[in-house]
Amino acid sequence: MAMKVGIQLYSVRESLKKDPMDTLKKVAAAGFKYLETANHDITEHPGIGFPIPVQEMKKILDDLDMQVIGAHFSPISEDGIDATLDYLAELGVKQANCANIEWYPYQDMDYVMRRCDDYNKIGAVLKKHGMKSYYHNHYMEFQKFGPENKCIEDIIMENTDPELVFLELDTYWVTRGGQSAVEYIKKYKDRLLLLHQKDFPSQAPQPINMYDGVLNPTSNLDRVVFGATKNPRCFTEIGTGILPIQDFIDAAGEAPNCQYIILEQDSTQLTEIESINRSMDAFHKFKGIEWA
C-alpha cells in the first residue's frame, strides 16, 4: 500500500504558539494535507489543541484542504476525555493516542502489566467512540526486560488486545533504541497504523544507539532522563541524515493498515517552516508515496 505524507503539528509548535492560523496556512502551503495533532491539556479545552469550537475548526480545515488523521491527547480525565473524543469524532478522526500513558519508567514486571491494562482500557474507551487507539514509542521501549530479556515494546504488544491497541511506530526512536525499524514494521505490520519519521544527522554529538555509551539500558529511564538526553543536534530534516527511510517506506508498504508516514521534527537548526519545507521536498524523492 502506498502511503500519504502527513505532519505531526508538534513539528511547528513554536510557530503555532505565535500565530496558529498563519502557521496552519504555511503548513498547507508546504504541501501537508494530513495532520496529526497534539493537545496536552484536554481539561482546559477539548479537541486538537486549538481553543476553537469544532464546527469552526472543521471550516478552517476544509478551507485549507486539510484533514486530521490522528491525534495525541492528554491527560486521561473524566472531565475532558469524552468531550475530546466527541470533538475528534466530529472531525472524522479515526485513530488517536493518549500520550500520558506511554511508557517511561523502568520498573518491575508487575508495573509493565499494569500499564498494559491501561492501554487496553483506553483502547476500549476509544473503540466506543469509533476510533482506534495507537501506541507511540520512544527509545525506552527497547530496553531488554524481564526473565526472558525481551524488549518492552514486545512485552506491550504481546500483553495487549490486538483489537484494542494498535501501533504508531517511530522509526527514529526504534533505531536509537538499538533495534531495526524495518524488522519491527514487519513484525507488527497488522497492528501498524502510522509511521513517525525524522532523520539522524551524520555528524551527531551522540551515537545513534542511545544504549551505546549514552545510557545504561537497565537504568530507570523516566521523563526527566528522556528530556535530559534528548539532544537537539541529533535531529535533522528528512533525507539529510543517515536513516534508511526508503527501506522503512518499502516495509510499511506491506502493512495493510498503514496509510500515512508522518513527519515529526522534534528539533531543527532551521526555522520550523524552513524545516518542514525541506523535509517535504525530500519526501517527493521517495518511492511508495501517494500524492493524489
Short mmCIF file of C-alpha atoms in Angstrom, two decimals:
data_model
loop_
_atom_site.label_atom_id
_atom_site.label_comp_id
_atom_site.label_asym_id
_atom_site.label_seq_id
_atom_site.Cartn_x
_atom_site.Cartn_y
_atom_site.Cartn_z
CA MET A 1 0.00 0.00 0.00
CA ALA A 2 1.35 3.43 -0.94
CA MET A 3 1.39 5.88 1.93
CA LYS A 4 0.42 9.52 2.13
CA VAL A 5 2.61 12.12 3.84
CA GLY A 6 1.36 13.82 6.98
CA ILE A 7 2.78 16.04 9.68
CA GLN A 8 2.62 15.96 13.46
CA LEU A 9 1.96 19.59 14.41
CA TYR A 10 4.47 19.25 17.24
CA SER A 11 6.94 19.93 14.40
CA VAL A 12 5.77 23.56 14.29
CA ARG A 13 4.82 24.01 17.93
CA GLU A 14 6.66 27.31 18.49
CA SER A 15 5.17 28.83 15.35
CA LEU A 16 1.70 27.70 16.45
CA LYS A 17 2.14 29.48 19.78
CA LYS A 18 2.91 32.76 17.99
CA ASP A 19 0.27 32.63 15.25
CA PRO A 20 -1.74 29.40 14.96
CA MET A 21 -3.82 30.27 11.91
CA ASP A 22 -0.92 31.69 9.91
CA THR A 23 1.12 28.60 10.81
CA LEU A 24 -1.61 26.25 9.57
CA LYS A 25 -1.66 28.19 6.30
CA LYS A 26 2.11 27.80 5.95
CA VAL A 27 1.89 24.08 6.72
CA ALA A 28 -0.75 23.76 3.98
CA ALA A 29 1.40 25.79 1.59
CA ALA A 30 4.28 23.38 2.23
CA GLY A 31 2.06 20.62 0.84
CA PHE A 32 0.88 18.92 4.04
CA LYS A 33 -2.80 17.94 3.87
CA TYR A 34 -2.87 15.29 6.58
CA LEU A 35 -2.42 16.41 10.17
CA GLU A 36 -1.66 14.64 13.39
CA THR A 37 -2.45 16.96 16.25
CA ALA A 38 -1.39 17.22 19.89
CA ASN A 39 -3.49 18.55 22.77
CA HIS A 40 -1.76 18.07 26.10
CA ASP A 41 -4.36 19.82 28.23
CA ILE A 42 -7.78 18.46 27.39
CA THR A 43 -9.05 19.62 30.80
CA GLU A 44 -8.51 23.21 29.62
CA HIS A 45 -10.23 22.72 26.28
CA PRO A 46 -11.21 19.60 24.32
CA GLY A 47 -10.20 18.91 20.77
CA ILE A 48 -6.95 19.15 18.85
CA GLY A 49 -5.05 21.92 20.61
CA PHE A 50 -6.89 24.97 19.31
CA PRO A 51 -9.46 26.58 21.66
CA ILE A 52 -11.97 26.69 18.82
CA PRO A 53 -15.46 25.13 18.59
CA VAL A 54 -15.48 22.03 16.43
CA GLN A 55 -17.66 23.45 13.64
CA GLU A 56 -15.36 26.44 13.28
CA MET A 57 -12.34 24.12 13.26
CA LYS A 58 -13.95 22.00 10.56
CA LYS A 59 -14.41 25.06 8.35
CA ILE A 60 -10.80 26.15 8.83
CA LEU A 61 -9.54 22.70 7.87
CA ASP A 62 -11.90 22.44 4.91
CA ASP A 63 -10.81 25.84 3.62
CA LEU A 64 -7.16 24.73 3.80
CA ASP A 65 -7.94 21.30 2.27
CA MET A 66 -6.60 19.64 5.42
CA GLN A 67 -7.71 16.58 7.34
CA VAL A 68 -6.87 15.37 10.86
CA ILE A 69 -5.87 11.73 10.53
CA GLY A 70 -4.51 11.19 14.04
CA ALA A 71 -4.44 12.92 17.40
CA HIS A 72 -2.36 12.81 20.57
CA PHE A 73 -4.15 13.94 23.71
CA SER A 74 -3.58 14.01 27.47
CA PRO A 75 -4.20 13.67 30.34
CA ILE A 76 -6.78 10.98 30.97
CA SER A 77 -9.55 12.91 32.66
CA GLU A 78 -13.20 12.17 33.33
CA ASP A 79 -13.84 15.87 32.76
CA GLY A 80 -12.07 16.03 29.41
CA ILE A 81 -11.86 12.70 27.63
CA ASP A 82 -15.45 12.30 26.46
CA ALA A 83 -15.59 15.90 25.21
CA THR A 84 -12.27 15.47 23.42
CA LEU A 85 -13.25 12.19 21.77
CA ASP A 86 -16.59 13.66 20.72
CA TYR A 87 -14.68 16.58 19.16
CA LEU A 88 -12.32 14.22 17.34
CA ALA A 89 -15.19 12.08 16.12
CA GLU A 90 -16.96 15.18 14.78
CA LEU A 91 -13.81 15.96 12.76
CA GLY A 92 -13.83 12.43 11.37
CA VAL A 93 -10.70 11.31 13.23
CA LYS A 94 -10.38 7.51 13.15
CA GLN A 95 -7.41 6.96 15.48
CA ALA A 96 -5.84 8.63 18.49
CA ASN A 97 -3.15 8.25 21.14
CA CYS A 98 -3.43 9.01 24.84
CA ALA A 99 0.06 10.42 25.24
CA ASN A 100 0.42 10.48 29.01
CA ILE A 101 0.19 6.71 29.41
CA GLU A 102 3.12 6.00 27.11
CA TRP A 103 5.96 4.01 28.60
CA TYR A 104 8.64 5.91 30.51
CA PRO A 105 9.86 4.50 33.84
CA TYR A 106 11.79 1.26 34.04
CA GLN A 107 10.23 -0.64 36.91
CA ASP A 108 9.22 -4.22 37.69
CA MET A 109 7.21 -6.62 35.56
CA ASP A 110 4.06 -6.05 37.62
CA TYR A 111 4.27 -2.41 36.64
CA VAL A 112 4.58 -3.32 32.95
CA MET A 113 1.49 -5.50 33.20
CA ARG A 114 -0.47 -2.70 34.89
CA ARG A 115 0.49 -0.38 32.06
CA CYS A 116 -0.69 -2.95 29.54
CA ASP A 117 -4.04 -2.98 31.36
CA ASP A 118 -4.12 0.82 30.98
CA TYR A 119 -3.51 0.53 27.24
CA ASN A 120 -6.33 -1.98 26.89
CA LYS A 121 -8.70 0.21 28.91
CA ILE A 122 -8.05 3.35 26.88
CA GLY A 123 -8.35 1.26 23.72
CA ALA A 124 -11.81 0.15 24.82
CA VAL A 125 -12.84 3.76 25.51
CA LEU A 126 -11.71 4.89 22.05
CA LYS A 127 -13.42 1.92 20.41
CA LYS A 128 -16.74 3.05 21.90
CA HIS A 129 -16.20 6.37 20.16
CA GLY A 130 -15.49 4.64 16.84
CA MET A 131 -11.72 5.13 17.00
CA LYS A 132 -8.60 3.01 17.25
CA SER A 133 -6.08 3.64 20.00
CA TYR A 134 -2.44 3.58 18.99
CA TYR A 135 0.77 3.43 20.99
CA HIS A 136 3.72 5.68 20.12
CA ASN A 137 7.22 4.55 21.11
CA HIS A 138 10.43 6.31 22.10
CA TYR A 139 13.76 4.55 22.75
CA MET A 140 12.84 3.39 26.26
CA GLU A 141 10.63 0.60 24.94
CA PHE A 142 13.70 -1.10 23.56
CA GLN A 143 15.26 -1.82 26.90
CA LYS A 144 15.57 -5.53 27.49
CA PHE A 145 13.49 -6.51 30.47
CA GLY A 146 12.06 -9.40 32.49
CA PRO A 147 13.04 -13.05 32.86
CA GLU A 148 13.02 -13.61 29.08
CA ASN A 149 15.11 -10.49 28.40
CA LYS A 150 12.57 -9.12 25.94
CA CYS A 151 12.19 -5.58 24.65
CA ILE A 152 9.43 -3.73 26.47
CA GLU A 153 7.83 -2.95 23.10
CA ASP A 154 7.34 -6.68 22.54
CA ILE A 155 6.01 -7.20 26.06
CA ILE A 156 3.46 -4.45 25.47
CA MET A 157 2.38 -5.87 22.11
CA GLU A 158 2.14 -9.41 23.49
CA ASN A 159 0.08 -8.38 26.52
CA THR A 160 -2.44 -6.05 24.92
CA ASP A 161 -5.51 -6.86 22.88
CA PRO A 162 -4.72 -6.56 19.14
CA GLU A 163 -8.31 -5.37 18.64
CA LEU A 164 -7.80 -2.51 21.10
CA VAL A 165 -4.14 -1.46 20.95
CA PHE A 166 -2.50 -0.52 17.66
CA LEU A 167 0.87 0.95 16.80
CA GLU A 168 2.36 4.20 15.63
CA LEU A 169 5.97 3.24 15.07
CA ASP A 170 8.56 5.99 15.39
CA THR A 171 11.39 4.63 13.24
CA TYR A 172 13.90 7.17 14.57
CA TRP A 173 13.39 6.11 18.18
CA VAL A 174 13.37 2.40 17.31
CA THR A 175 16.79 2.92 15.73
CA ARG A 176 18.02 4.92 18.69
CA GLY A 177 16.90 2.05 20.89
CA GLY A 178 19.37 -0.17 19.08
CA GLN A 179 16.78 -2.09 17.06
CA SER A 180 15.82 -2.45 13.41
CA ALA A 181 12.79 -0.36 12.48
CA VAL A 182 12.31 -2.48 9.35
CA GLU A 183 12.06 -5.63 11.45
CA TYR A 184 9.57 -4.02 13.83
CA ILE A 185 7.45 -2.80 10.93
CA LYS A 186 7.36 -6.36 9.58
CA LYS A 187 6.79 -7.92 12.98
CA TYR A 188 3.72 -5.85 13.82
CA LYS A 189 2.52 -4.98 10.33
CA ASP A 190 -1.09 -5.98 11.06
CA ARG A 191 -1.28 -3.56 14.02
CA LEU A 192 0.68 -0.75 12.39
CA LEU A 193 -1.45 2.32 11.63
CA LEU A 194 1.07 5.15 11.28
CA LEU A 195 4.80 5.77 10.86
CA HIS A 196 6.57 8.69 12.54
CA GLN A 197 9.57 9.83 10.56
CA LYS A 198 12.54 12.11 11.18
CA ASP A 199 16.22 11.73 10.38
CA PHE A 200 19.52 11.36 12.23
CA PRO A 201 22.49 13.56 11.18
CA SER A 202 25.78 12.03 10.12
CA GLN A 203 27.72 14.37 12.43
CA ALA A 204 25.60 13.94 15.54
CA PRO A 205 27.09 14.54 19.00
CA GLN A 206 25.69 11.22 20.26
CA PRO A 207 25.93 7.66 18.89
CA ILE A 208 22.81 6.60 17.05
CA ASN A 209 22.18 3.85 19.62
CA MET A 210 21.33 5.50 22.94
CA TYR A 211 22.48 2.38 24.77
CA ASP A 212 25.92 2.63 23.20
CA GLY A 213 27.58 4.75 25.88
CA VAL A 214 24.86 7.36 26.41
CA LEU A 215 22.63 5.43 28.80
CA ASN A 216 22.70 2.31 30.91
CA PRO A 217 19.99 0.10 29.38
CA THR A 218 18.95 -1.14 32.84
CA SER A 219 18.56 2.33 34.40
CA ASN A 220 15.25 3.98 35.25
CA LEU A 221 14.55 5.94 32.08
CA ASP A 222 11.85 8.33 33.22
CA ARG A 223 10.70 11.57 31.61
CA VAL A 224 13.45 13.54 33.33
CA VAL A 225 16.16 11.30 31.89
CA PHE A 226 14.48 11.36 28.48
CA GLY A 227 14.38 15.14 28.43
CA ALA A 228 17.96 15.47 29.64
CA THR A 229 19.37 13.11 26.99
CA LYS A 230 17.30 14.37 24.03
CA ASN A 231 19.97 16.38 22.21
CA PRO A 232 18.50 18.83 19.64
CA ARG A 233 21.54 18.38 17.38
CA CYS A 234 20.66 14.71 16.95
CA PHE A 235 17.76 15.57 14.64
CA THR A 236 17.83 16.64 11.03
CA GLU A 237 15.42 17.05 8.16
CA ILE A 238 14.14 14.09 6.13
CA GLY A 239 16.64 12.93 3.54
CA THR A 240 19.57 14.89 5.00
CA GLY A 241 20.63 12.25 7.51
CA ILE A 242 21.62 8.60 7.57
CA LEU A 243 18.41 6.71 8.29
CA PRO A 244 17.34 4.25 5.54
CA ILE A 245 13.98 5.92 5.03
CA GLN A 246 13.24 4.21 1.72
CA ASP A 247 13.63 0.86 3.48
CA PHE A 248 11.09 1.95 6.09
CA ILE A 249 8.64 3.02 3.37
CA ASP A 250 9.13 -0.25 1.47
CA ALA A 251 8.47 -2.32 4.60
CA ALA A 252 5.44 -0.28 5.63
CA GLY A 253 4.04 -0.73 2.13
CA GLU A 254 3.36 -4.34 3.13
CA ALA A 255 1.41 -3.29 6.25
CA PRO A 256 -2.28 -3.49 5.33
CA ASN A 257 -3.49 -0.69 7.64
CA CYS A 258 -0.61 1.80 7.46
CA GLN A 259 -1.81 4.70 5.31
CA TYR A 260 0.38 7.58 6.46
CA ILE A 261 4.02 8.41 7.05
CA ILE A 262 4.10 11.42 9.35
CA LEU A 263 6.85 13.98 9.73
CA GLU A 264 7.64 14.61 13.38
CA GLN A 265 10.53 17.06 13.63
CA ASP A 266 11.48 17.22 17.29
CA SER A 267 14.24 19.79 16.78
CA THR A 268 15.81 21.72 13.92
CA GLN A 269 18.67 24.11 13.28
CA LEU A 270 16.43 25.93 10.76
CA THR A 271 13.22 27.81 11.33
CA GLU A 272 10.31 25.42 11.77
CA ILE A 273 8.73 26.42 8.47
CA GLU A 274 12.02 26.10 6.58
CA SER A 275 12.49 22.70 8.18
CA ILE A 276 9.13 21.24 7.17
CA ASN A 277 9.52 22.56 3.62
CA ARG A 278 12.91 20.89 3.30
CA SER A 279 11.52 17.59 4.56
CA MET A 280 8.55 17.79 2.20
CA ASP A 281 10.92 18.33 -0.73
CA ALA A 282 12.77 15.16 0.30
CA PHE A 283 9.58 13.11 0.66
CA HIS A 284 8.92 13.70 -3.04
CA LYS A 285 12.09 11.78 -3.89
CA PHE A 286 10.97 8.53 -2.27
CA LYS A 287 9.07 5.71 -3.94
CA GLY A 288 5.92 4.29 -2.40
CA ILE A 289 4.36 7.68 -1.58
CA GLU A 290 0.92 8.58 -2.87
CA TRP A 291 0.28 12.23 -3.72
CA ALA A 292 -3.25 12.18 -5.11
#
